[in-house]
Coordinates of C-alpha atoms in Angstrom, one line a residue:
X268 CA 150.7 88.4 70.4
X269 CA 154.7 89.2 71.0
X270 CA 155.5 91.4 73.9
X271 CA 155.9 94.7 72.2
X272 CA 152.0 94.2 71.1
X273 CA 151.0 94.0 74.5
X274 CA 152.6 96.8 75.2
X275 CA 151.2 99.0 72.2
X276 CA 147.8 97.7 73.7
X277 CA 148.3 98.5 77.4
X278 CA 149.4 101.9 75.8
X279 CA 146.0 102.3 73.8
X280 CA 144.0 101.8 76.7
X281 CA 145.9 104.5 78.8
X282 CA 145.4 106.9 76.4
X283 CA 141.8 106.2 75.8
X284 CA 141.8 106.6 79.5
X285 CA 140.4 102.6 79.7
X286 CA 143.7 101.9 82.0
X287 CA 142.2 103.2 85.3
X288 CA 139.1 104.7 86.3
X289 CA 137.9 108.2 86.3
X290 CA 137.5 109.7 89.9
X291 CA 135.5 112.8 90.1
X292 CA 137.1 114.1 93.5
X293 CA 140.5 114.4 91.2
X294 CA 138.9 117.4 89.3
X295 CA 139.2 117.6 85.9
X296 CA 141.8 118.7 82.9
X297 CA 139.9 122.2 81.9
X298 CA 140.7 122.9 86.0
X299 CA 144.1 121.7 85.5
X300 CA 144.9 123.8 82.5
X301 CA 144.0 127.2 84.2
X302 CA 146.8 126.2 86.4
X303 CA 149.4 125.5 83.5
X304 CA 148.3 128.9 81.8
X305 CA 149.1 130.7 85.2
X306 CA 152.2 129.0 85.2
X307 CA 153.3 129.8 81.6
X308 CA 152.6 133.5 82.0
X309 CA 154.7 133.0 85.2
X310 CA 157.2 131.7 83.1
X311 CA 157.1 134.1 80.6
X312 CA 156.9 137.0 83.2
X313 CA 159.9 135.5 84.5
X314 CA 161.6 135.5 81.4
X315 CA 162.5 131.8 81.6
X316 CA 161.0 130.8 78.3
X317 CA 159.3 133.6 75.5
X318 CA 156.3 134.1 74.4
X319 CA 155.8 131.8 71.1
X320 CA 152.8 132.3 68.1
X321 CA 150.4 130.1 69.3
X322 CA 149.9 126.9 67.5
X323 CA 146.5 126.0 65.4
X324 CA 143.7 125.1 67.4
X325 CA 143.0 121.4 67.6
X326 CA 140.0 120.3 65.3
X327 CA 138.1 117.5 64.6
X328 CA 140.3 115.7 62.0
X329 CA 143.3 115.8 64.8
X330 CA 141.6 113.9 67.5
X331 CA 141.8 109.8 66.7
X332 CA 139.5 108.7 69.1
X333 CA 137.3 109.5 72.2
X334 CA 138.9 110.2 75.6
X335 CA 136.4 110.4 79.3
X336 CA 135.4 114.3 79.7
X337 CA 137.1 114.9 82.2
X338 CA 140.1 114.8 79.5
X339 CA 141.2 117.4 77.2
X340 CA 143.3 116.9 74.0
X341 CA 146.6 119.3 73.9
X342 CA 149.0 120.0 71.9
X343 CA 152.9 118.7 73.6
X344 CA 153.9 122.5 73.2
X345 CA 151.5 124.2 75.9
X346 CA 153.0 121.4 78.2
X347 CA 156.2 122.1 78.6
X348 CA 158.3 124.7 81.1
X349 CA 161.1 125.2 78.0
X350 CA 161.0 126.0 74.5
X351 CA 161.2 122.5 72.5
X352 CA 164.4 122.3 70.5
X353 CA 167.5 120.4 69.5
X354 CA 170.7 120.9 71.2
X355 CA 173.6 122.6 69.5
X356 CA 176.8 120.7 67.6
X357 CA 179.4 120.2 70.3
X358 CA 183.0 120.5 70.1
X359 CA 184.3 117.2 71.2
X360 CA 187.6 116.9 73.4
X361 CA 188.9 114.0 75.4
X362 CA 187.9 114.1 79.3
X363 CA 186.0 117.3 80.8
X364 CA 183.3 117.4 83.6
X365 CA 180.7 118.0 81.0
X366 CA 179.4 115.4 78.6
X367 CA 177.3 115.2 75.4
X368 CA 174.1 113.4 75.2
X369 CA 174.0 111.9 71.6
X370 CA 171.4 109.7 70.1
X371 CA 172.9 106.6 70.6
X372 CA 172.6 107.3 74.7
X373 CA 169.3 106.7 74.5
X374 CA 169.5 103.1 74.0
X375 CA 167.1 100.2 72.2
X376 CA 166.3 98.4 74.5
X377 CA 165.2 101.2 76.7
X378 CA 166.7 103.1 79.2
X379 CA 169.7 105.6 78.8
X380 CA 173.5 104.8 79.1
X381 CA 176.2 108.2 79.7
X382 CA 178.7 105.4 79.6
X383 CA 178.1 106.1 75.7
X384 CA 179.1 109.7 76.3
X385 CA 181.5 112.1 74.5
X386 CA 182.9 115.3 76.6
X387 CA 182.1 118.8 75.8
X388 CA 185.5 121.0 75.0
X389 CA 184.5 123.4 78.5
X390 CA 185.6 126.7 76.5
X391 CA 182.7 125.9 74.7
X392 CA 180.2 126.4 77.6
X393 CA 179.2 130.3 77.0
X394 CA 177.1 128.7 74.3
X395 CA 175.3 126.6 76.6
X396 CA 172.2 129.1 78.6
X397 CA 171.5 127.2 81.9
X398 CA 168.4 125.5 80.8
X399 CA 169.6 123.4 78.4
X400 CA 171.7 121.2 80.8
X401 CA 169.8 118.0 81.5
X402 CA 167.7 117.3 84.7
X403 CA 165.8 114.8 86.3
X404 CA 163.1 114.0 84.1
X405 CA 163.7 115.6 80.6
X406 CA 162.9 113.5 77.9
X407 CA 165.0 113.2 75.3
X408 CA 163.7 112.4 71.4
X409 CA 166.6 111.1 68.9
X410 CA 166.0 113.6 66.0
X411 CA 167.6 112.7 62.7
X412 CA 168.9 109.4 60.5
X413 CA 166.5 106.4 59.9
X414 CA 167.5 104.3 62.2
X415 CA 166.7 105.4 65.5
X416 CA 164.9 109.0 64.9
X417 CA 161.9 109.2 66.9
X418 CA 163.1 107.1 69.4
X419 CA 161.8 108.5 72.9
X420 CA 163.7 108.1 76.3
X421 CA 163.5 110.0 79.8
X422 CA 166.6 111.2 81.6
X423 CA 167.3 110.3 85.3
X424 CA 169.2 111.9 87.7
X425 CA 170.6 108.2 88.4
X426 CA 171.5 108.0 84.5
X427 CA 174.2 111.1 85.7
X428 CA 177.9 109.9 86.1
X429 CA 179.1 111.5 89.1
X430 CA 178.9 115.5 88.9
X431 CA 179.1 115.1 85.5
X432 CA 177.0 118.3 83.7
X433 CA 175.1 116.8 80.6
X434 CA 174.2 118.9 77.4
X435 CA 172.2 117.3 74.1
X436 CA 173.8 117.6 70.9
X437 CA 172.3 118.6 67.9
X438 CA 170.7 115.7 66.7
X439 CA 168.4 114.8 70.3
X440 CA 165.6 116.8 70.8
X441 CA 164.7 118.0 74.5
X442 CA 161.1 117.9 76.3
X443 CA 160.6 119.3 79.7
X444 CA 157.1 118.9 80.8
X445 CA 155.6 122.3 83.0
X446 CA 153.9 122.0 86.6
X447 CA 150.6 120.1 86.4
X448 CA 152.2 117.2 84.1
X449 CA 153.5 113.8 85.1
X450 CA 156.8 113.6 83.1
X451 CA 156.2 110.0 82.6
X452 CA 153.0 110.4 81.4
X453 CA 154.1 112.1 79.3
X454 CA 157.0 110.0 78.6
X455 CA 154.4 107.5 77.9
X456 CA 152.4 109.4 75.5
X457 CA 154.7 109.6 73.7
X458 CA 156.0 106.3 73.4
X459 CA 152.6 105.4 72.7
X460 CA 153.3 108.0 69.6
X461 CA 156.7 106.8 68.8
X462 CA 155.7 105.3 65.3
X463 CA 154.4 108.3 64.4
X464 CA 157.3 110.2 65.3
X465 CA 159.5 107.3 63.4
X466 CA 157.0 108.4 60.4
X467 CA 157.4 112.2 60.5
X468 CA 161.1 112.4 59.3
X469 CA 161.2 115.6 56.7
X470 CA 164.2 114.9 54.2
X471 CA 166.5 112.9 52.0
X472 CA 166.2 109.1 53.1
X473 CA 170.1 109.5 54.4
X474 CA 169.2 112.9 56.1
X475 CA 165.6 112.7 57.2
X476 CA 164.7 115.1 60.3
X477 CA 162.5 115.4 62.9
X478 CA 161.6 119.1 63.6
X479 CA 161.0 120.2 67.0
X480 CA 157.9 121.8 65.3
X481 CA 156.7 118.0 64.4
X482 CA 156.8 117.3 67.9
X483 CA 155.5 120.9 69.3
X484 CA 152.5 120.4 67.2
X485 CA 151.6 116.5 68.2
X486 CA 148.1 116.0 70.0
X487 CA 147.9 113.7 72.7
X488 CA 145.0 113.6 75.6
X489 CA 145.4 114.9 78.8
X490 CA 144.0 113.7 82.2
X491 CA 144.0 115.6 85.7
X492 CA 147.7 115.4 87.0
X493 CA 146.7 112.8 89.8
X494 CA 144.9 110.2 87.3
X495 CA 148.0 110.5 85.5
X496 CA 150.0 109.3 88.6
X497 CA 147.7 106.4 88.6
X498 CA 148.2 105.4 85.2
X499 CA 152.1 105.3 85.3
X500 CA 151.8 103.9 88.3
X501 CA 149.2 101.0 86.7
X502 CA 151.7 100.7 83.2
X503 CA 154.8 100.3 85.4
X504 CA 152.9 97.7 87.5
X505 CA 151.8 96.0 84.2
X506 CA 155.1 96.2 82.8
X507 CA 156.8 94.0 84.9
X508 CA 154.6 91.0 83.9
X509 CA 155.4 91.4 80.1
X510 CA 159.1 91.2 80.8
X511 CA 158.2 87.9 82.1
X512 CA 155.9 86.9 79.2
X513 CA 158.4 87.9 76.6
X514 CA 160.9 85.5 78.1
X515 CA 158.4 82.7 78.0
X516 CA 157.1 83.8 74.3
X517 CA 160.7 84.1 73.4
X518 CA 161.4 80.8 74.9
X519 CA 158.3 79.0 73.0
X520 CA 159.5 80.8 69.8
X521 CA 163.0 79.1 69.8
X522 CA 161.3 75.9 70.8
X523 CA 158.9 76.2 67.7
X524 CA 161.7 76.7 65.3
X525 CA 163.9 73.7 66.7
X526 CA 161.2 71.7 66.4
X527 CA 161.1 70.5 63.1
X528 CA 164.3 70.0 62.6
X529 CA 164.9 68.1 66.0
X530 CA 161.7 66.3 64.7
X531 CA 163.5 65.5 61.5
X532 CA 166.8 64.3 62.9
X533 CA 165.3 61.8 65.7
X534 CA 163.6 60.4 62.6
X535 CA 166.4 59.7 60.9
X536 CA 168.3 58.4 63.5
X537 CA 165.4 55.9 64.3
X538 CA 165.8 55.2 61.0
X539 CA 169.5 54.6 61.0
X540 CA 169.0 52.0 63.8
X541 CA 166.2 50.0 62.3
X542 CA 163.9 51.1 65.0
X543 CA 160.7 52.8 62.4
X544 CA 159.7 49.8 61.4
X545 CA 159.0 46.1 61.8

């Protein structure tokens, strides 16, 4: 089993809420939810995000397996604090105090680099309402081309350069979990669903998308909010450890190809030197 395996399976038994144990005393998801209701119509009250059609009602054939019941499945779009969408097409220009998160910022190997940045044109910024700037803890979903669409990172405020202001362009779609959610539970969710996202593209091979609506409409389960601290906290503790055994499985891999052909070559030169046999 390679490293990215063990990860996928560390990932299956969080979701199936196998990771850590249940704890009565932390209440339960249909408690939690009345909370994030009451915080939506807050929200809505507020005028901070509008009142969308609700989406269809989860059924049988959504749910892929059996979560504890003190769990709940839920759609990603009654989780979050802002509407899910793409950013806009920027106008480009060649230094400003505002820069363009694009897919390629969200890096493979994990994490996210603003190094990779671009920088907005600043007479552009009337376009931009105020909560579509990043912050601590969005998560950001690369949205179109096959080669890195559905790609899933999280944005921290130590990712920022400086001051720097940070807008997504049009191809990175923007998740920003509501009160009541871990973001990195979230985060992890949907890592766990990243193939699946990968899969969903709508489109021309060239031009395939993933549609915010894809993503509002995904089904994942959903613990109370402090048994989700505990299973971030158990992944990232985990984590660690499969770093370490990818090295060494890397390591053993390299080995096992030079084998035979180190094999083969201190054979020959045996041979060469009269030393295989009598």
């Amino acid at each position: 089993m390679n490293a990215q395996d063990l990860k996928n399976s560390i990932l299956q038994l969080a979701v199936q809420g196998k990771l850590v144990e249940q704890r009565p005393e932390e209440g339960t998801a249909q408690e939690l939810l009345k909370q994030i209701k009451a915080e939506k119509e807050k929200l809505i009250k507020e005028k901070k995000i509008k009142k969308e059609k609700p989406l269809p009602e989860i059924t049988e054939e959504d749910i892929p397996f059996e979560i504890p019941k003190s769990w709940e499945w839920m759609r990603i779009n009654d989780l979050v604090s802002k509407t899910i969408k793409r950013g806009k097409s920027p106008t480009y220009i060649d230094k400003s105090n505002v820069q363009v998160f694009a897919q390629k910022c969200n890096v493979k190997t994990g994490g996210i680099n603003m190094e990779l940045a671009q920088f907005l044109d600043e007479a552009k910024l009337t376009k931009y309402p105020e909560d579509e700037f990043l912050i601590d803890g969005d998560i950001v979903i690369n949205s179109t081309g096959g080669g890195t669409m559905g790609r899933v990172g999280i944005f921290r405020e130590s990712d920022r350069i400086g001051n720097m202001r940070i807008v997504p362009d049009s191809h990175v779609t923007v998740v920003r979990v509501i009160d009541g959610v871990n973001e990195k539970y979230l985060f992890y969710m949907l890592k766990y669903n990243q193939k699946v996202l990968e899969g969903a593209g709508e489109g021309s091979t060239n031009q395939k998308e993933l549609k915010p609506i894809t993503i509002m409409n995904l089904v994942i389960p959903l613990p109370p909010l402090e048994e989700q601290k505990r299973i971030v906290a158990k992944i990232e503790e985990i984590l660690p450890y499969i770093d370490q055994y990818d090295k060494a499985y890397t390591k053993l891999e390299t080995l096992n190809k030079k084998f035979p052909e180190d094999m083969k070559k201190s054979i020959l030169q045996i041979a060469m030197q009269g030393k295989l046999v009598d």
